[in-house]
mmCIF file of C-alpha atoms and ligand atoms in Angstrom:
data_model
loop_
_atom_site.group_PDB
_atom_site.id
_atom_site.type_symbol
_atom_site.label_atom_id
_atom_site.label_comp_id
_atom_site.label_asym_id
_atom_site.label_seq_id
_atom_site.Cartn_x
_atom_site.Cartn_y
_atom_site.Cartn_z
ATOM 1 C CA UNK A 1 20.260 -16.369 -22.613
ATOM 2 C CA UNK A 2 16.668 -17.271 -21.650
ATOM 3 C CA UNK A 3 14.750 -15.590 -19.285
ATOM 4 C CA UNK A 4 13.645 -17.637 -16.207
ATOM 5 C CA UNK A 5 12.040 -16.508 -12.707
ATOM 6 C CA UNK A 6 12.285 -18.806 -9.806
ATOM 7 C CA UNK A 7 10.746 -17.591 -6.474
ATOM 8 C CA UNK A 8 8.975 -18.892 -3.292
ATOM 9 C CA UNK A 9 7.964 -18.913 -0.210
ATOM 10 C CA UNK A 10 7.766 -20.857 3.287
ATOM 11 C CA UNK A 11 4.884 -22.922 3.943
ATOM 12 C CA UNK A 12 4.481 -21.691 7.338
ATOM 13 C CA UNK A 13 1.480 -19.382 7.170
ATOM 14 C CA UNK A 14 -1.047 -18.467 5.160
ATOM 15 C CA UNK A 15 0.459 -15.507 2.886
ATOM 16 C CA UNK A 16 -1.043 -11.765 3.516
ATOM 17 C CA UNK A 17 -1.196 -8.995 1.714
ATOM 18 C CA UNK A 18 2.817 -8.345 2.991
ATOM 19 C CA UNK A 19 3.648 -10.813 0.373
ATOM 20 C CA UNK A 20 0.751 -9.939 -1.706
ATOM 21 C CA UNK A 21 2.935 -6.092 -2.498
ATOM 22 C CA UNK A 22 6.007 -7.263 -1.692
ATOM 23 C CA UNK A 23 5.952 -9.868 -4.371
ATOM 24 C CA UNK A 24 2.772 -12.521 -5.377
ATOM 25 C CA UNK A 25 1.608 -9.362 -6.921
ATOM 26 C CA UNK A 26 4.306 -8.519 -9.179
ATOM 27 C CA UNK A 27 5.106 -12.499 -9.887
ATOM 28 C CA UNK A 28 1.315 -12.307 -11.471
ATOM 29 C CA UNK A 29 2.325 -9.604 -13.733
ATOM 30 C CA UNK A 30 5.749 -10.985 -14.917
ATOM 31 C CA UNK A 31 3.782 -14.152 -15.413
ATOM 32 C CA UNK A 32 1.184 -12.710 -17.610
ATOM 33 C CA UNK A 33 4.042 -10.024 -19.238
ATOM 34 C CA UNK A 34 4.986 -13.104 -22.119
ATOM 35 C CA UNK A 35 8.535 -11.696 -21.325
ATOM 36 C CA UNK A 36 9.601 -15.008 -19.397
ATOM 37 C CA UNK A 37 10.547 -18.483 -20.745
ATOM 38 C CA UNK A 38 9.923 -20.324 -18.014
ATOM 39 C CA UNK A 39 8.160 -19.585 -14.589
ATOM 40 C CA UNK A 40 9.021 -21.199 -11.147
ATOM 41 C CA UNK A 41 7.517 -20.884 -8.091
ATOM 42 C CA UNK A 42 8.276 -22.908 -5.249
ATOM 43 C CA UNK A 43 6.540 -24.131 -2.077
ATOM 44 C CA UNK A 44 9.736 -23.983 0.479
ATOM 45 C CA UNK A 45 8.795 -26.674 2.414
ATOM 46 C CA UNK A 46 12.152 -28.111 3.371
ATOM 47 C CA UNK A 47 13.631 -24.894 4.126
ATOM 48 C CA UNK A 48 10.820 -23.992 6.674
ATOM 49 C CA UNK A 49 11.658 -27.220 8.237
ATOM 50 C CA UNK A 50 15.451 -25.913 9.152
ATOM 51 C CA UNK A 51 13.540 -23.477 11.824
ATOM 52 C CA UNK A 52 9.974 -25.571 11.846
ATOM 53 C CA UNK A 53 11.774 -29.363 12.144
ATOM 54 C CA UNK A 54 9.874 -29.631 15.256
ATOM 55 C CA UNK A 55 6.666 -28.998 13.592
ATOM 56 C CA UNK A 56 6.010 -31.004 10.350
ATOM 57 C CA UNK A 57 1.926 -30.952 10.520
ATOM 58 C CA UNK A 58 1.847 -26.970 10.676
ATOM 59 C CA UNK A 59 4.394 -27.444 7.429
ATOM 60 C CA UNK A 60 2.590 -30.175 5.447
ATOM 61 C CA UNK A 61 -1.036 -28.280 6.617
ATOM 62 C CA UNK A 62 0.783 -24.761 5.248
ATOM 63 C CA UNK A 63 1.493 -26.375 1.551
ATOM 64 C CA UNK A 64 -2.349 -26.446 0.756
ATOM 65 C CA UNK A 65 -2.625 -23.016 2.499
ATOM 66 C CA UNK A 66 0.482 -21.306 0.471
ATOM 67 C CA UNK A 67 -0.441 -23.307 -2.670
ATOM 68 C CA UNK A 68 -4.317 -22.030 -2.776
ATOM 69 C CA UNK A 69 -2.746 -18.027 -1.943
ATOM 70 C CA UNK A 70 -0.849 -18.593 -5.184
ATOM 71 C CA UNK A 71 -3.772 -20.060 -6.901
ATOM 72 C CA UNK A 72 -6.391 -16.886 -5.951
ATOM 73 C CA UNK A 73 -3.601 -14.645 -6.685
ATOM 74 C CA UNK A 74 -3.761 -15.589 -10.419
ATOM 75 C CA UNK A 75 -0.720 -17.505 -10.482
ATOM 76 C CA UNK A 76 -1.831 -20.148 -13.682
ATOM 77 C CA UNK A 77 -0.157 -24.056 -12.947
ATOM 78 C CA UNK A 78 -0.466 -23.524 -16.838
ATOM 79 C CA UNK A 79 1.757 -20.425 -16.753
ATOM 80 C CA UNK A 80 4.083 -21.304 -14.610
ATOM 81 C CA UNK A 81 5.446 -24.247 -12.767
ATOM 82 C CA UNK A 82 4.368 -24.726 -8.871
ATOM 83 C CA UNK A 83 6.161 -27.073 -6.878
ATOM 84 C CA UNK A 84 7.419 -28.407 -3.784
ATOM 85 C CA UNK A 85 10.858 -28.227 -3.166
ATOM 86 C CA UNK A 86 11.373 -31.312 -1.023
ATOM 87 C CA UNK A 87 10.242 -33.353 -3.797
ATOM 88 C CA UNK A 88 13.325 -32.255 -5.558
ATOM 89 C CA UNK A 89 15.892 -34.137 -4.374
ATOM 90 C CA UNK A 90 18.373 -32.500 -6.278
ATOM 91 C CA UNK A 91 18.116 -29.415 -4.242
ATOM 92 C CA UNK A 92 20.035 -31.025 -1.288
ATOM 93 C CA UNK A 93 22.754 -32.777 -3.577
ATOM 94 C CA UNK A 94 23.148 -29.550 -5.335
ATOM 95 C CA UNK A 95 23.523 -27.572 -2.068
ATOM 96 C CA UNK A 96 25.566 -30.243 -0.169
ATOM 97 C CA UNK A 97 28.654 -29.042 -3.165
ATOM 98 C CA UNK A 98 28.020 -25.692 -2.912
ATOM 99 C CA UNK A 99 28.762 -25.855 1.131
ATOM 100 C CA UNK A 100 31.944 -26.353 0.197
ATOM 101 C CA UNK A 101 32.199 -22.346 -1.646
ATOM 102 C CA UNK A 102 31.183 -21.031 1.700
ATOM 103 C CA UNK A 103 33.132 -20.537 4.603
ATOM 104 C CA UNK A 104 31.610 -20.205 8.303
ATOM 105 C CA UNK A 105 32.180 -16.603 9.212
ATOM 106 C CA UNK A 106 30.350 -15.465 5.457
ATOM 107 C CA UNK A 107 27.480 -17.526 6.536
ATOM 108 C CA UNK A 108 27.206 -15.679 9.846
ATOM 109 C CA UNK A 109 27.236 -12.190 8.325
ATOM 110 C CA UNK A 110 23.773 -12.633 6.307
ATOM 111 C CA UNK A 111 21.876 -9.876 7.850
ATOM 112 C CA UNK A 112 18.468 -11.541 7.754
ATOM 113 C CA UNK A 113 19.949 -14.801 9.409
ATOM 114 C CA UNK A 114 21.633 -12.682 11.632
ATOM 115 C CA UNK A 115 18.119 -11.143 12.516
ATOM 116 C CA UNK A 116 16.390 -14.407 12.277
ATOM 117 C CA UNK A 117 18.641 -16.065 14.724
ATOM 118 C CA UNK A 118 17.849 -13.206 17.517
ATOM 119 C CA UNK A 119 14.081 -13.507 17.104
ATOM 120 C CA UNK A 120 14.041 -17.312 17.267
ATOM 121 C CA UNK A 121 16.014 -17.238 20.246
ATOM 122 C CA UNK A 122 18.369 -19.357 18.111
ATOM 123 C CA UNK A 123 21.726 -17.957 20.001
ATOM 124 C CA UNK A 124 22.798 -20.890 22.064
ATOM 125 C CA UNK A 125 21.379 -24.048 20.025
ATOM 126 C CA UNK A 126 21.853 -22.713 16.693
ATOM 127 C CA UNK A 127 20.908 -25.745 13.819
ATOM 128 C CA UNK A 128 23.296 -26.104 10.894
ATOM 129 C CA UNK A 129 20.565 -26.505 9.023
ATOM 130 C CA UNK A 130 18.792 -22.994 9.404
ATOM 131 C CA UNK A 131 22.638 -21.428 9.413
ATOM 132 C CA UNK A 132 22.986 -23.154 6.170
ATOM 133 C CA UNK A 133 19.379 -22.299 4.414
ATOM 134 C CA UNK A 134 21.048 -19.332 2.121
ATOM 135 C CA UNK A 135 22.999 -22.276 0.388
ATOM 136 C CA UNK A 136 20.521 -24.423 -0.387
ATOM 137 C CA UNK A 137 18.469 -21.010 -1.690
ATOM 138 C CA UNK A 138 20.933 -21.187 -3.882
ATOM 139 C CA UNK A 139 20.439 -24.648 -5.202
ATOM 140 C CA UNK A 140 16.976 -23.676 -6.004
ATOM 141 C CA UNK A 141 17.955 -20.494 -7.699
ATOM 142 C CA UNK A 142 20.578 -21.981 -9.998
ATOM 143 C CA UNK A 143 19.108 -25.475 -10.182
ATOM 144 C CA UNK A 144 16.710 -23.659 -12.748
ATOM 145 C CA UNK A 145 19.144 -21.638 -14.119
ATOM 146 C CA UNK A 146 17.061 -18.591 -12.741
ATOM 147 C CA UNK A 147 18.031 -14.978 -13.889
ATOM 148 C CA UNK A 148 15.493 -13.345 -12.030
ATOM 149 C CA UNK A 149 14.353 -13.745 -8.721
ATOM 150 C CA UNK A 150 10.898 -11.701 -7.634
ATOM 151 C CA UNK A 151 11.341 -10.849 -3.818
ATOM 152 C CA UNK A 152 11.150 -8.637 -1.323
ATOM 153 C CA UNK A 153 13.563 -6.611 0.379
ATOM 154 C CA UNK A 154 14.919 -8.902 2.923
ATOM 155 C CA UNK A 155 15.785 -11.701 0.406
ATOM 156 C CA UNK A 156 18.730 -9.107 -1.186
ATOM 157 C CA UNK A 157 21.248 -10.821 1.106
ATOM 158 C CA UNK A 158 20.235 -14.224 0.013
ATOM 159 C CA UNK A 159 20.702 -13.141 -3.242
ATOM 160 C CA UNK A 160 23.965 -11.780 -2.868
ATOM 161 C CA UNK A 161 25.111 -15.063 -1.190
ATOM 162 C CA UNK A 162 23.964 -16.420 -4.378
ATOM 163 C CA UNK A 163 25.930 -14.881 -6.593
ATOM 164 C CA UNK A 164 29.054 -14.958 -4.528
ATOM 165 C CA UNK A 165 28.575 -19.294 -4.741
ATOM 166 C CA UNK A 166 27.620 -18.944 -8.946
ATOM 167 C CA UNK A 167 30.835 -16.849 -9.167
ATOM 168 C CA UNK A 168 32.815 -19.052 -6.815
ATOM 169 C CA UNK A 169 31.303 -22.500 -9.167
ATOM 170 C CA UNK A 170 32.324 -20.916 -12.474
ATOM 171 C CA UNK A 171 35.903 -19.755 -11.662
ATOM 172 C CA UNK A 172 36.669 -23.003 -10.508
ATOM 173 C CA UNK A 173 34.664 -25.607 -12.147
ATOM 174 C CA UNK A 174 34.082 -23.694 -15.605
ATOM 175 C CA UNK A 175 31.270 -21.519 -16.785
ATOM 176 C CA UNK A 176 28.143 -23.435 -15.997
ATOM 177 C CA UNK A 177 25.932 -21.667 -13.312
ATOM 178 C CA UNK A 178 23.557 -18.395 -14.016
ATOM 179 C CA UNK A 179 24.232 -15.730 -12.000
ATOM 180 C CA UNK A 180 21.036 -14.230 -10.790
ATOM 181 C CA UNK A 181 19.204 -10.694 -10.103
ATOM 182 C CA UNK A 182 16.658 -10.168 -7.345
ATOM 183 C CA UNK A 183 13.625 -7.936 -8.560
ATOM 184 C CA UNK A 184 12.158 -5.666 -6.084
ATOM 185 C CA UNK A 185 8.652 -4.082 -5.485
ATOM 186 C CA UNK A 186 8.446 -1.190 -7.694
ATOM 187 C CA UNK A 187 7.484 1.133 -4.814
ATOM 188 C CA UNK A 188 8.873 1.837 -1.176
ATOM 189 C CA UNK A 189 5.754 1.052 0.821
ATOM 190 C CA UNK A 190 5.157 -2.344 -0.976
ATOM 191 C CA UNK A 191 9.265 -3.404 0.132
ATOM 192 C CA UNK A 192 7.895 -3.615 3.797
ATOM 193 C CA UNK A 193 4.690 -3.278 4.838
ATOM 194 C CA UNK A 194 4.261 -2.558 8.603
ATOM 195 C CA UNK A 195 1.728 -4.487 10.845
ATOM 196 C CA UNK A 196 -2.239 -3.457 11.245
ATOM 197 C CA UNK A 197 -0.338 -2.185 14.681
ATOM 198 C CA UNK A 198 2.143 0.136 13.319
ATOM 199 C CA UNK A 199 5.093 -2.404 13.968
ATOM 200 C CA UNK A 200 7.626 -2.740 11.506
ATOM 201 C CA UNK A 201 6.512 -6.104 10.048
ATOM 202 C CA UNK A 202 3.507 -8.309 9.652
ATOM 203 C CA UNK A 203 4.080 -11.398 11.597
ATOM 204 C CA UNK A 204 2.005 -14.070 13.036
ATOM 205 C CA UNK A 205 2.663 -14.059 16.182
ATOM 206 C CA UNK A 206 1.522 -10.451 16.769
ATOM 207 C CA UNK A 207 -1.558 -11.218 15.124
ATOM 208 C CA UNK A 208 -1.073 -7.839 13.242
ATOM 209 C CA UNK A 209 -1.437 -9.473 9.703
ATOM 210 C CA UNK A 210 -4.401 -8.845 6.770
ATOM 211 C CA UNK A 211 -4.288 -12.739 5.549
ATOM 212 C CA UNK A 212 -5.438 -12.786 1.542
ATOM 213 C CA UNK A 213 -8.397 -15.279 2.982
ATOM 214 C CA UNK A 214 -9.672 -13.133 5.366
ATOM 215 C CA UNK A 215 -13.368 -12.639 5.430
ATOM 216 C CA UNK A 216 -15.096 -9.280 4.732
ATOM 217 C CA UNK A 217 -15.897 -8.823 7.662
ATOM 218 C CA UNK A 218 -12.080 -9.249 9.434
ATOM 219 C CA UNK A 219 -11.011 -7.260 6.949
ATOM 220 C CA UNK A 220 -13.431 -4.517 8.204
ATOM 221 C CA UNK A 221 -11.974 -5.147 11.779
ATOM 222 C CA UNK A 222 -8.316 -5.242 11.643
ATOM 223 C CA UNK A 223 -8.570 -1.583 8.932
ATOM 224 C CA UNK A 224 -11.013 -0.334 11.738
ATOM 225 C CA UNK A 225 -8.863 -1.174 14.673
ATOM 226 C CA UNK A 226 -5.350 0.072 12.716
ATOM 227 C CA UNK A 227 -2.864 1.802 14.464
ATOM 228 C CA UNK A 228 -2.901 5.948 12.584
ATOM 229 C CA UNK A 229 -0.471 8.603 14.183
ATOM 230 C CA UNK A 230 -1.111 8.949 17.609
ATOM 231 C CA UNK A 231 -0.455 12.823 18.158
ATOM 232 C CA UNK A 232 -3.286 13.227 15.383
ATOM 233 C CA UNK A 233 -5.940 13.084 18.179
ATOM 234 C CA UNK A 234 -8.402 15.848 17.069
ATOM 235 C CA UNK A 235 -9.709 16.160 13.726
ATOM 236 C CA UNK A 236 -8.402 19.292 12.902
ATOM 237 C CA UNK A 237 -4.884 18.725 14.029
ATOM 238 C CA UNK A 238 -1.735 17.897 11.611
ATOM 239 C CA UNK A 239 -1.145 14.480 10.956
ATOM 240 C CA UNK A 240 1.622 12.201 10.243
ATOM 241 C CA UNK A 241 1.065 9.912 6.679
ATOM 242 C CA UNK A 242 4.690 9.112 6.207
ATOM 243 C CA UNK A 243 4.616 6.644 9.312
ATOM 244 C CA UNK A 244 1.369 5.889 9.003
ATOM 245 C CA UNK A 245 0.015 2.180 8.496
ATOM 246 C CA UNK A 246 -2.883 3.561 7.233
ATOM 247 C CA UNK A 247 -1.225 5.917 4.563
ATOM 248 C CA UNK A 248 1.329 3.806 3.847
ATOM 249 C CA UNK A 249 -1.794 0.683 3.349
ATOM 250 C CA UNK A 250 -3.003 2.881 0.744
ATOM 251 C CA UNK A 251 0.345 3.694 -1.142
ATOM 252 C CA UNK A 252 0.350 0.088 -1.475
ATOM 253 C CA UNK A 253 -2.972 -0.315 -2.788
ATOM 254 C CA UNK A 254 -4.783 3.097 -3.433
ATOM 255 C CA UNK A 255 -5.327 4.005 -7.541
ATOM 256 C CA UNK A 256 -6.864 7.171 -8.726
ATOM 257 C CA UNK A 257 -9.969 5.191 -9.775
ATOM 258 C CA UNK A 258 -10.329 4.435 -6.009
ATOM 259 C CA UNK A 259 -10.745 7.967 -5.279
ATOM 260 C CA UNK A 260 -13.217 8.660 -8.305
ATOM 261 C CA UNK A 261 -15.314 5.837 -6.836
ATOM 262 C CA UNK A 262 -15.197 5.850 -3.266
ATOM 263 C CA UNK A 263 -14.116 9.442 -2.960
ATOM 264 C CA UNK A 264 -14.777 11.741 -5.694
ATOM 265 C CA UNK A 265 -13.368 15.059 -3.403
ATOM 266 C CA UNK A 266 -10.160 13.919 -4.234
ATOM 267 C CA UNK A 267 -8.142 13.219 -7.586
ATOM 268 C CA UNK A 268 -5.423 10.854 -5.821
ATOM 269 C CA UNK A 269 -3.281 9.645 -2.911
ATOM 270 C CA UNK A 270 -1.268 13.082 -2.487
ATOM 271 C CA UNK A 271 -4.303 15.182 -2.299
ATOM 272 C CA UNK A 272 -5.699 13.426 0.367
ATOM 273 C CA UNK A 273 -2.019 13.099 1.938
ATOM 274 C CA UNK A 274 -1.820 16.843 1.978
ATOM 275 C CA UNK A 275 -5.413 17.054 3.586
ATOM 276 C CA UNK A 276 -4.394 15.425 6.431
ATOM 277 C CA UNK A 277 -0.799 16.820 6.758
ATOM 278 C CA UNK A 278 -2.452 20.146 7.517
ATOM 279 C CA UNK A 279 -5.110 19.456 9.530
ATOM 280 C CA UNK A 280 -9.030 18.879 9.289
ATOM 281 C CA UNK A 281 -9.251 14.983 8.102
ATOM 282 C CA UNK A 282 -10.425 12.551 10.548
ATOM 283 C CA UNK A 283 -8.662 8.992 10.692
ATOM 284 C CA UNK A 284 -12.180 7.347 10.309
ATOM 285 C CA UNK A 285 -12.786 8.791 7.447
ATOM 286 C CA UNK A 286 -8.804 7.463 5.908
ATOM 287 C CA UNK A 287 -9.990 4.082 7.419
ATOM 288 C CA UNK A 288 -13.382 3.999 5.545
ATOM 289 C CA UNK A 289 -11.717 4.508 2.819
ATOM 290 C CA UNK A 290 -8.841 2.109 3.233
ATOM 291 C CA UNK A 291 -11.420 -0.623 4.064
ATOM 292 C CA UNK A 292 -13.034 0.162 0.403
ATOM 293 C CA UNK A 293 -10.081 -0.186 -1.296
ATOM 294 C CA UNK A 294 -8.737 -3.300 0.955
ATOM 295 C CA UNK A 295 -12.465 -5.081 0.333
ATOM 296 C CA UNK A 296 -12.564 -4.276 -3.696
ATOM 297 C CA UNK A 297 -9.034 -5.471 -4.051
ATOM 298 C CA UNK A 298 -9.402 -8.903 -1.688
ATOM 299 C CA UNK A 299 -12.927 -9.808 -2.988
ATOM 300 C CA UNK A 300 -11.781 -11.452 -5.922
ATOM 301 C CA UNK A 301 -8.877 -13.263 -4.356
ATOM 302 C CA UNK A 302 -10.511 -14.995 -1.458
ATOM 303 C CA UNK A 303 -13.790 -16.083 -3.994
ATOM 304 C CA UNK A 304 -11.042 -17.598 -6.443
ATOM 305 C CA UNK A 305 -9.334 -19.014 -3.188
ATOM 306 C CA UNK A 306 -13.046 -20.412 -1.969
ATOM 307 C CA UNK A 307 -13.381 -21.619 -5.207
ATOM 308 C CA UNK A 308 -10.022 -23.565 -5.294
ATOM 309 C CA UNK A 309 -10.666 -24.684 -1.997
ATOM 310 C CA UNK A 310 -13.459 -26.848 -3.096
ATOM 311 C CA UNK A 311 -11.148 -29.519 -4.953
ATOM 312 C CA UNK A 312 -7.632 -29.986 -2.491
ATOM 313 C CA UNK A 313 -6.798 -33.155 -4.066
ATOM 314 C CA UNK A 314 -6.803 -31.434 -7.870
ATOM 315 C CA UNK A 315 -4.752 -28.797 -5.905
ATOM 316 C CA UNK A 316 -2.006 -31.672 -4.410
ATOM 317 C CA UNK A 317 -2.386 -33.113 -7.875
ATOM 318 C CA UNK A 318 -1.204 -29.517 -9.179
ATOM 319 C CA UNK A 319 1.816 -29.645 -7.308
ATOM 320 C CA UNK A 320 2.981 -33.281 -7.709
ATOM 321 C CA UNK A 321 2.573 -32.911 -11.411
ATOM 322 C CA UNK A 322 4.638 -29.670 -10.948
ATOM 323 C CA UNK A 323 7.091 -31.132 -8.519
ATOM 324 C CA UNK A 324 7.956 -33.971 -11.440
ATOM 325 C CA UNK A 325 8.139 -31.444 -13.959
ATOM 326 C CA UNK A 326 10.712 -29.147 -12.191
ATOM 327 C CA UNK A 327 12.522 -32.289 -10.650
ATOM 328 C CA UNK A 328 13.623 -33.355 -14.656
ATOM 329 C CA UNK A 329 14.984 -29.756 -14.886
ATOM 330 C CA UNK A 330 16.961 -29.814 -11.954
ATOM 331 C CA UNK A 331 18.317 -33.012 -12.393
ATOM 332 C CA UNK A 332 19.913 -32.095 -15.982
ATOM 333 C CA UNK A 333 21.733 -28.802 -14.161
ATOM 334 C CA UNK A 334 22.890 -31.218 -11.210
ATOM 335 C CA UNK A 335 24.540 -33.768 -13.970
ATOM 336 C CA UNK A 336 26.070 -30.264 -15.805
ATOM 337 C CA UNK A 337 27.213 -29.411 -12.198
ATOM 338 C CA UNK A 338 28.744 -33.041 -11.622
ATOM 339 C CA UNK A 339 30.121 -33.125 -15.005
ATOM 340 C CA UNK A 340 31.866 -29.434 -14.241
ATOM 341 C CA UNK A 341 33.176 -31.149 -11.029
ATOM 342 C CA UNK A 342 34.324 -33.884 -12.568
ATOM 343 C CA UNK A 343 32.907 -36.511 -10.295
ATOM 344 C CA UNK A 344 30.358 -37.574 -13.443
ATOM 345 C CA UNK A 345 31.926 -40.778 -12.648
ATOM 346 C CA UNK A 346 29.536 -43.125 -14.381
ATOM 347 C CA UNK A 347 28.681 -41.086 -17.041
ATOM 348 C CA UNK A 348 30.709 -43.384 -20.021
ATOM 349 C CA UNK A 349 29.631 -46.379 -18.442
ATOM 350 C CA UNK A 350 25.933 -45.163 -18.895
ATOM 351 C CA UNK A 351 26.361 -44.371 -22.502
ATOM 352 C CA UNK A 352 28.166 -48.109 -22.665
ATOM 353 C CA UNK A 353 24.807 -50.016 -21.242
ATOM 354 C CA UNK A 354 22.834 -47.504 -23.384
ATOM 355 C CA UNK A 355 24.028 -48.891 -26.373
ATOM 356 C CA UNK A 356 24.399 -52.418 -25.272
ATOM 357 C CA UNK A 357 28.137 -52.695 -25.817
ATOM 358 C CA UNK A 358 29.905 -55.028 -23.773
ATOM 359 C CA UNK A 359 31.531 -53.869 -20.865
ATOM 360 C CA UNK A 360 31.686 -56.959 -18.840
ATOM 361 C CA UNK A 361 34.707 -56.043 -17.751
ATOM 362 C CA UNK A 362 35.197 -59.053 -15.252
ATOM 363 C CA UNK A 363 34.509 -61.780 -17.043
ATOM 364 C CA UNK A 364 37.637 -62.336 -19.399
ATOM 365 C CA UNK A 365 39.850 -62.276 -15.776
ATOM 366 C CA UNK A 366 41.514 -65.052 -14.845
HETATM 367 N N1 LIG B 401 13.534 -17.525 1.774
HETATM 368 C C1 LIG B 401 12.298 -17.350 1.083
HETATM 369 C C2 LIG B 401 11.254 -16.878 2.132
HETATM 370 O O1 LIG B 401 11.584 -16.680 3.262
HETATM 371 C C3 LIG B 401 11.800 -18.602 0.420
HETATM 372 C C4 LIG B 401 12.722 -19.154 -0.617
HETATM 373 C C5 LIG B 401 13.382 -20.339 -0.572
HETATM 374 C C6 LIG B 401 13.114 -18.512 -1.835
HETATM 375 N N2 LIG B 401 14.126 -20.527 -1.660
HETATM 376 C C7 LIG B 401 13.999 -19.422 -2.468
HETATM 377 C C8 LIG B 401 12.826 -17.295 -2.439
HETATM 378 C C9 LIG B 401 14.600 -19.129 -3.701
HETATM 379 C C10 LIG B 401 13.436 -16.992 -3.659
HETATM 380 C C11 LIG B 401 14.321 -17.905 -4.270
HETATM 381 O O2 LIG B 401 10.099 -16.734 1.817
#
């Protein structure tokens, strides 16, 4: 069986360094690791419209923004293939079958809808089309015949849908769909990191978010102004690092060469943990530090990003050539999928034109 990674992400913000650990990062490394056949990541346009349909310009604007985060992250349109998933029409023919493998109530248990729904206020005017999102994740997973899927935490019930519908497919239709396999960030703090503000997520709307274009100088601001433990008020009293946004910033991003460079009086992370657990290390001194690290790991993203910047229309060029090349792949799984459900209808009358036989079958009627 090949190994194939498809992934994405809604075009509804620019990405921060939430998605950065929780997932561009590691897609960079499986990209790079030769271990992968093929490589997709997708722009989710047309599933940010089921909660942004309101709202095109701030999704069409967000395409550029997500594509150019993937571009200064080192992910390499030569690598792997970018694309935009409305352009793949397939998607919604593909996830218009699969609607029929998944009942109502199953679609209402997804915890992350579930959550979703709440927070948008979704309760009383629910759309179909944002209940129905984890099925047409799905059709992008399987379209490719993905095995592995590079996410963070909050994606496991989408996956699980997934395989429930792949299962669902092959027992009745015959073997044709890949089940797939979420991969997680390899360490707890990356799954979720919390806001600049200590809540539990980054989100735009709180404005508690470290955006991978920020400038320096934000950067300095929003590590400056983070919310620390707030019964570690004097310097020499205990603090808290285990729900700390500062601590748990630099479990996330922290290496030992960080420390031998920015602050040689300690070997690593646990050292300087353990300094503050008992007492004696100010949370300036943790932010300094943090902002170091933060600045020397952004740099080079945001100058790639500037640099990208520079040329959009080579960037839109990036993704329509992309878009075309993932569209032929889907399109051979969706006639696999029709074939398997036997409404390939046209499939002998195809081959007939293809080799010019006749097949007027009209004509000789009286
Ligand atoms: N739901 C993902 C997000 O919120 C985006 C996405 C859409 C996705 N289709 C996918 C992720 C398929 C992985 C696989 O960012």
């Amino acid at each position: 069986m090949k190994n194939i990674i498809l992934t994405g992400d809604r075009p509804t913000g620019k990405l921060h360094i939430g998605h950065y650990v929780g997932s561009l990062r590691r897609r960079v490394e499986l990209q790079n690791s030769g271990k992968f056949d093929k490589i997709y990541i997708m722009i989710a346009d047309a599933q940010a419209l089921t909660d942004n349909f309101d709202n095109p310009d701030k999704v069409r604007a967000n395409i550029t923004e997500v594509a150019l985060d993937y571009l200064a992250c080192g992910i390499d349109p030569n690598k792997s293939t970018i694309f935009v998933q409305s352009h793949v029409a397939e998607l919604t023919e593909l996830t218009f079958y699969y609607m029929n493998l998944v009942t109502l109530a199953r679609l209402e248990r997804n915890p992350t809808v579930k959550t979703e729904i709440k927070q948008k206020g979704f309760d009383s005017s629910l759309p179909m089309g944002f209940l129905t999102y984890p099925v047409s994740q799905t059709a992008d997973i399987t379209a490719f015949k993905a095995n592995t899927v590079p996410v963070g935490e909050d994606q496991l019930p989408m996956l699980e849908q997934a395989r429930e519908i792949v299962r669902s497919f092959n027992n009745l239709y015959g073997e044709t769909l890949v089940e797939p396999k979420a991969v997680l960030p390899e360490n707890k703090s990356c799954l979720r990191l919390p806001g600049t503000d200590g809540m539990a997520k980054m989100s735009k709307s709180l404005g508690n978010c470290i955006y991978l274009s920020d400038s320096a100088d934000e950067i300095k601001r929003k590590v400056m102004g983070m919310y620390t433990d707030p019964n570690h008020i004097q310097v020499s009293d205990p603090g808290n690092t285990s729900d700390n946004p500062t601590f748990i910033y630099l479990d996330a991003f922290a290496t030992d060469e960080h420390f031998a460079k920015y602050l040689p009086d300690y070997a690593c992370l646990a050292e300087f943990k353990a300094h503050y657990e008992r007492g004696g290390l100010g949370d300036m001194k943790v932010k300094k530090f943090l902002n170091s690290v933060m600045q020397e790991t952004l740099e080079p993203i945001r100058l790639r990003r500037e640099e990208f910047a520079k040329d959009i229309p080579a960037v839109w060029e990036m993704l329509y050539q992309g878009s075309k090349s993932a569209r032929r792949v889907a399109n051979k799984t969706l006639w696999q999928v029709k074939r398997a459900m036997k409404i390939d209808y046209f499939a002998e009358v195809k081959k007939h034109i293809k080799q010019k036989k006749n097949y007027d079958y009209f004509s000789n009627r009286k």
